[in-house]
Short mmCIF file of C-alpha atoms in Angstrom, two decimals:
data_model
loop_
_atom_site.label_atom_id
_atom_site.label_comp_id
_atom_site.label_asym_id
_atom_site.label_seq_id
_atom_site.Cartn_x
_atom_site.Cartn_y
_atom_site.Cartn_z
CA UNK C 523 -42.18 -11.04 6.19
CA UNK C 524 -44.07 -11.23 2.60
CA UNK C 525 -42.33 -9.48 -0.25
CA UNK C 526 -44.07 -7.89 -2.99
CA UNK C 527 -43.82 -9.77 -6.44
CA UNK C 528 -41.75 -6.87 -8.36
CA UNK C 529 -39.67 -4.05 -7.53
CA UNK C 530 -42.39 -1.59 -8.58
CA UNK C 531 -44.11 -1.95 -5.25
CA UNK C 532 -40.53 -1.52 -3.17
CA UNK C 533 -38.44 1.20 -2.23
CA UNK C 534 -34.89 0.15 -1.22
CA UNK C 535 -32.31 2.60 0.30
CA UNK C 536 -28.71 2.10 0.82
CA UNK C 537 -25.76 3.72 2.39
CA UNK C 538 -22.09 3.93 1.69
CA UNK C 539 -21.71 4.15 6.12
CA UNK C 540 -23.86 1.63 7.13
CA UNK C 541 -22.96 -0.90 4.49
CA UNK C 542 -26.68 -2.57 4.51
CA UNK C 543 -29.45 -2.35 1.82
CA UNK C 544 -33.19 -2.28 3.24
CA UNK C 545 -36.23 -3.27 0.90
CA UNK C 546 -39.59 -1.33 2.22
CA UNK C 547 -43.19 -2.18 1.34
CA UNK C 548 -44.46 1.08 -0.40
CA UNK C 549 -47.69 0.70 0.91
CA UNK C 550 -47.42 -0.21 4.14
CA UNK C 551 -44.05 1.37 4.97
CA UNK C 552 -42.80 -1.78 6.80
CA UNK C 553 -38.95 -3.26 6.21
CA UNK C 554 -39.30 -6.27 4.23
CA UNK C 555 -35.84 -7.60 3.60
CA UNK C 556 -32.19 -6.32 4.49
CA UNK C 557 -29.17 -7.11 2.84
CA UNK C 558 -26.10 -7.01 4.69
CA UNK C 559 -22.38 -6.41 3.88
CA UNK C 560 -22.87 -4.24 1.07
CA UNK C 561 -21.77 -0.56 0.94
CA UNK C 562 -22.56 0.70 -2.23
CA UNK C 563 -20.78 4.35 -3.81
CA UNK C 564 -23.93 7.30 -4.75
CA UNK C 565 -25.76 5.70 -8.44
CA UNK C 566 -24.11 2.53 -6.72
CA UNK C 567 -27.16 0.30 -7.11
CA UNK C 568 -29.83 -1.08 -9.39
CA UNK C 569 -32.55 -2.52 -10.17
CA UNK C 570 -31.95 -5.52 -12.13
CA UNK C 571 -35.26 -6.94 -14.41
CA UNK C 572 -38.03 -7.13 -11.69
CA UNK C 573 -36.84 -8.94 -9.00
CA UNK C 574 -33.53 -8.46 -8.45
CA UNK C 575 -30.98 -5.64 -7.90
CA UNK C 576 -27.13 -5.58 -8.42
CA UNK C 577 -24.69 -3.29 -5.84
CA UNK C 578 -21.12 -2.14 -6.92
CA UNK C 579 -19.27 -2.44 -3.10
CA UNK C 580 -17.89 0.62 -2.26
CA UNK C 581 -14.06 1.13 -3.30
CA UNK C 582 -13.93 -2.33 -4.87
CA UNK C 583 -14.05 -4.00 -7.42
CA UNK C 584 -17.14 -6.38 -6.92
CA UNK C 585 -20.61 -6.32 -7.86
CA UNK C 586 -22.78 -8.10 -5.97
CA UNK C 587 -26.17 -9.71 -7.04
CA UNK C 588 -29.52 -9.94 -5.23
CA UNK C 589 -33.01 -11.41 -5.40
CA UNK C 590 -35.93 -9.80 -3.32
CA UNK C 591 -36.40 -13.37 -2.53
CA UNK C 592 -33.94 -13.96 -0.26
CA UNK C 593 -31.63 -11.89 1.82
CA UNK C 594 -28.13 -13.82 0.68
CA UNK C 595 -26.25 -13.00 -2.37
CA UNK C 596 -26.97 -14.75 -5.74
CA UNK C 597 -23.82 -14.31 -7.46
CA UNK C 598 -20.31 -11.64 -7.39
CA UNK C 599 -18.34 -10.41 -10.12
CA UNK C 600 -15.01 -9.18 -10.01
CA UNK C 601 -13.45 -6.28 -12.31
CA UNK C 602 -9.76 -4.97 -12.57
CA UNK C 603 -11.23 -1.82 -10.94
CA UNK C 604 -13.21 0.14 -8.46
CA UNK C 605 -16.59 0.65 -9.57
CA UNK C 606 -18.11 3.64 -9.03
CA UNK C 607 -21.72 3.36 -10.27
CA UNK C 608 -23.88 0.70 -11.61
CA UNK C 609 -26.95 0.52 -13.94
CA UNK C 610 -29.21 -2.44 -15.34
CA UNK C 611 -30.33 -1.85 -19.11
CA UNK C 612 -34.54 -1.64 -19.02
CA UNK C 613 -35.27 -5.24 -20.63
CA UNK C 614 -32.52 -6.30 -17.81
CA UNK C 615 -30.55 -8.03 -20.47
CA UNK C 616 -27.49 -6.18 -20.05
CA UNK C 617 -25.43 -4.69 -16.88
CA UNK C 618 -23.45 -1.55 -16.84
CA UNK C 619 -20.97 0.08 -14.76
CA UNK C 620 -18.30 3.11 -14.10
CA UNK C 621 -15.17 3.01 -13.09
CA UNK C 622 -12.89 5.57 -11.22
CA UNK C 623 -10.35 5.05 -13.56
CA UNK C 624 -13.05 6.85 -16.23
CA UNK C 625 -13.24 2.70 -18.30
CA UNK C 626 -17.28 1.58 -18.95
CA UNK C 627 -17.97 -2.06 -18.87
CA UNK C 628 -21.09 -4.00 -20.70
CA UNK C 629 -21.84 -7.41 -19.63
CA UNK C 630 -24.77 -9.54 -20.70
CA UNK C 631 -26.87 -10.97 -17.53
CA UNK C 632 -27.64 -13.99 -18.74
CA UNK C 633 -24.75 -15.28 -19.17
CA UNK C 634 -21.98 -13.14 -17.08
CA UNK C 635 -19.99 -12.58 -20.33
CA UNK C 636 -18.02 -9.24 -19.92
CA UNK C 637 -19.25 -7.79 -24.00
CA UNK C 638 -17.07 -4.79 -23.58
CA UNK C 639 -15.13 -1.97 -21.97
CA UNK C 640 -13.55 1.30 -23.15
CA UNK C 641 -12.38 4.21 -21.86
CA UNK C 642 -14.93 6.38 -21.88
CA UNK C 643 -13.95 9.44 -19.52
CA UNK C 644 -10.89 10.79 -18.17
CA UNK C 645 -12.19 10.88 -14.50
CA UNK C 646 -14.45 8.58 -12.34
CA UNK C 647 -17.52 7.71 -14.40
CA UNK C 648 -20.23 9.55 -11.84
CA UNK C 649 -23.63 8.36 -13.97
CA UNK C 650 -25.38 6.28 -16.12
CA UNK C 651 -28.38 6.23 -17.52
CA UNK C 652 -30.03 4.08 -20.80
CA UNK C 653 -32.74 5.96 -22.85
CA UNK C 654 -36.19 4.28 -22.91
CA UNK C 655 -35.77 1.84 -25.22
CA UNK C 656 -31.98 0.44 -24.68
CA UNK C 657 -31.02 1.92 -27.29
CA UNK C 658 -28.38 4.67 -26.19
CA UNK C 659 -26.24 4.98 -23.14
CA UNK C 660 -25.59 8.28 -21.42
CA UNK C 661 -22.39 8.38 -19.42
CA UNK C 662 -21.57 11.31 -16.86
CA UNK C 663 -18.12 11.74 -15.19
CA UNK C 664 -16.15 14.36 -12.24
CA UNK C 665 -14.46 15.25 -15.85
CA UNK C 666 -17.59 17.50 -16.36
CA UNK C 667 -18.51 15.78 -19.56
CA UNK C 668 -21.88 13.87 -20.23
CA UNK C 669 -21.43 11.22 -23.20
CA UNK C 670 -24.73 9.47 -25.84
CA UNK C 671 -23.36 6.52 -26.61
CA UNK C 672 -25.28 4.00 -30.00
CA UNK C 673 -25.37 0.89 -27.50
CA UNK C 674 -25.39 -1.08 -30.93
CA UNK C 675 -22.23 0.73 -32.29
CA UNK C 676 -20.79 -0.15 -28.43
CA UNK C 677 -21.71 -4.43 -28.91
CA UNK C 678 -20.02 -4.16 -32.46
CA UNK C 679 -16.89 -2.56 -30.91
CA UNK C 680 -16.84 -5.75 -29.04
CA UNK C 681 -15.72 -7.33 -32.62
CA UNK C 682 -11.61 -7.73 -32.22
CA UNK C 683 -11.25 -5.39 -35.38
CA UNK C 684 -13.09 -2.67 -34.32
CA UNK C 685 -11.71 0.76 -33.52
CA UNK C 686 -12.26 2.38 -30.45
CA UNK C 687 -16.16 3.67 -29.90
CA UNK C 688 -16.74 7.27 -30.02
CA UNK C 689 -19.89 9.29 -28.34
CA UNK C 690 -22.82 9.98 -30.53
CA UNK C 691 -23.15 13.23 -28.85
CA UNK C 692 -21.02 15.02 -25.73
CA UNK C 693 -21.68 17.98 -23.45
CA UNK C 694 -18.95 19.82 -21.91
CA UNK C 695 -20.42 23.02 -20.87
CA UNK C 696 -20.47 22.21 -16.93
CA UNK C 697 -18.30 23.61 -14.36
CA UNK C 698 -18.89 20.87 -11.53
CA UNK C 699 -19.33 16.86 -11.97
CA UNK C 700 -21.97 15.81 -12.93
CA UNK C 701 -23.60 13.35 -10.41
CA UNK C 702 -27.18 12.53 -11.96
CA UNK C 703 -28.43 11.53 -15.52
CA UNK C 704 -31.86 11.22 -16.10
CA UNK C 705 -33.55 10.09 -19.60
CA UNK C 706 -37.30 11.27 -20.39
CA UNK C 707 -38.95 9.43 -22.91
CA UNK C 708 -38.34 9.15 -26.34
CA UNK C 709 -35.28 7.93 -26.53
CA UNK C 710 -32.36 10.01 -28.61
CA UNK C 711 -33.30 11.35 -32.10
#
């Protein structure tokens, strides 16, 4: 089976039963690849640059990276943690993900290298979205609270002096969890 060159032409859908990802041509509506072995948690995947995708496994702490090229893993990472959702920055230079502990990790893609992690919620980190341009992280937890966070204030917190980051902005107005972020463009202003 031929795969499309970029992720724009793909739709993949995953499960957290049937612990398999499936890659369909958009077009055509045929399966192009599957990957196996991986059940990912709701916001559990993403797309990663244009050709590949990373998967948090479902009440682990693994992520697990994929090219549309093949259906074998790339590469796995392992956190202290659970991960509970997963999100790849636009430019695909940086990785982020949730924990159910509430923590937020940063790592850079290039290299692996692990740039940061705070607490950032009291519950399981539910959400994440970047704006637009990379430039602010949104955060969204079963805690009820939705968190901006200056991604360049969050890379200098990496600094061994720095103090703890803080959100930019926070909501706290919702009853429920929240369980979806989604950032228009524009960015934050």
């Amino acid at each position: 089976m031929g795969i499309p060159p970029a992720l724009e032409s793909v739709v993949l859908t995953a499960s957290n039963v049937d612990s398999i990802i499936q890659a369909w041509d958009v077009n055509t509506g045929t399966q192009l690849k599957s990957f196996k072995t991986t059940a990912t948690p709701r916001n559990g995947m993403s797309a990663l640059g244009r050709e590949h995708l990373v998967t948090a496994q479902l009440g682990k702490g693994s992520l697990h990276f994929w090219t549309l090229r093949k259906e074998a893993m790339l590469h796995r990472s392992f956190t202290a943690e659970g991960i509970s959702v997963v999100r790849a920055s636009h430019d695909g230079h940086l990785c982020v993900a949730g924990g159910f502990s509430g923590m937020m990790f940063v790592w850079e893609v290039a290299s692996g290298k692990l740039l940061h992690s705070w607490a950032a919620h009291y519950k399981a980190v539910t959400a994440v979205a970047f704006t637009d341009d990379d430039s602010f992280l949104l955060t969204a937890s079963e805690d009820t609270v939705v968190h901006t966070w200056s991604l360049l204030a969050l890379l200098d917190a990496y600094k061994p002096d720095a103090s703890p980051p803080t959100p930019l902005y926070s909501w706290s107005e919702h009853t429920l969890p929240v369980v979806g972020l989604h950032c228009g463009s524009g960015g934050v202003s």
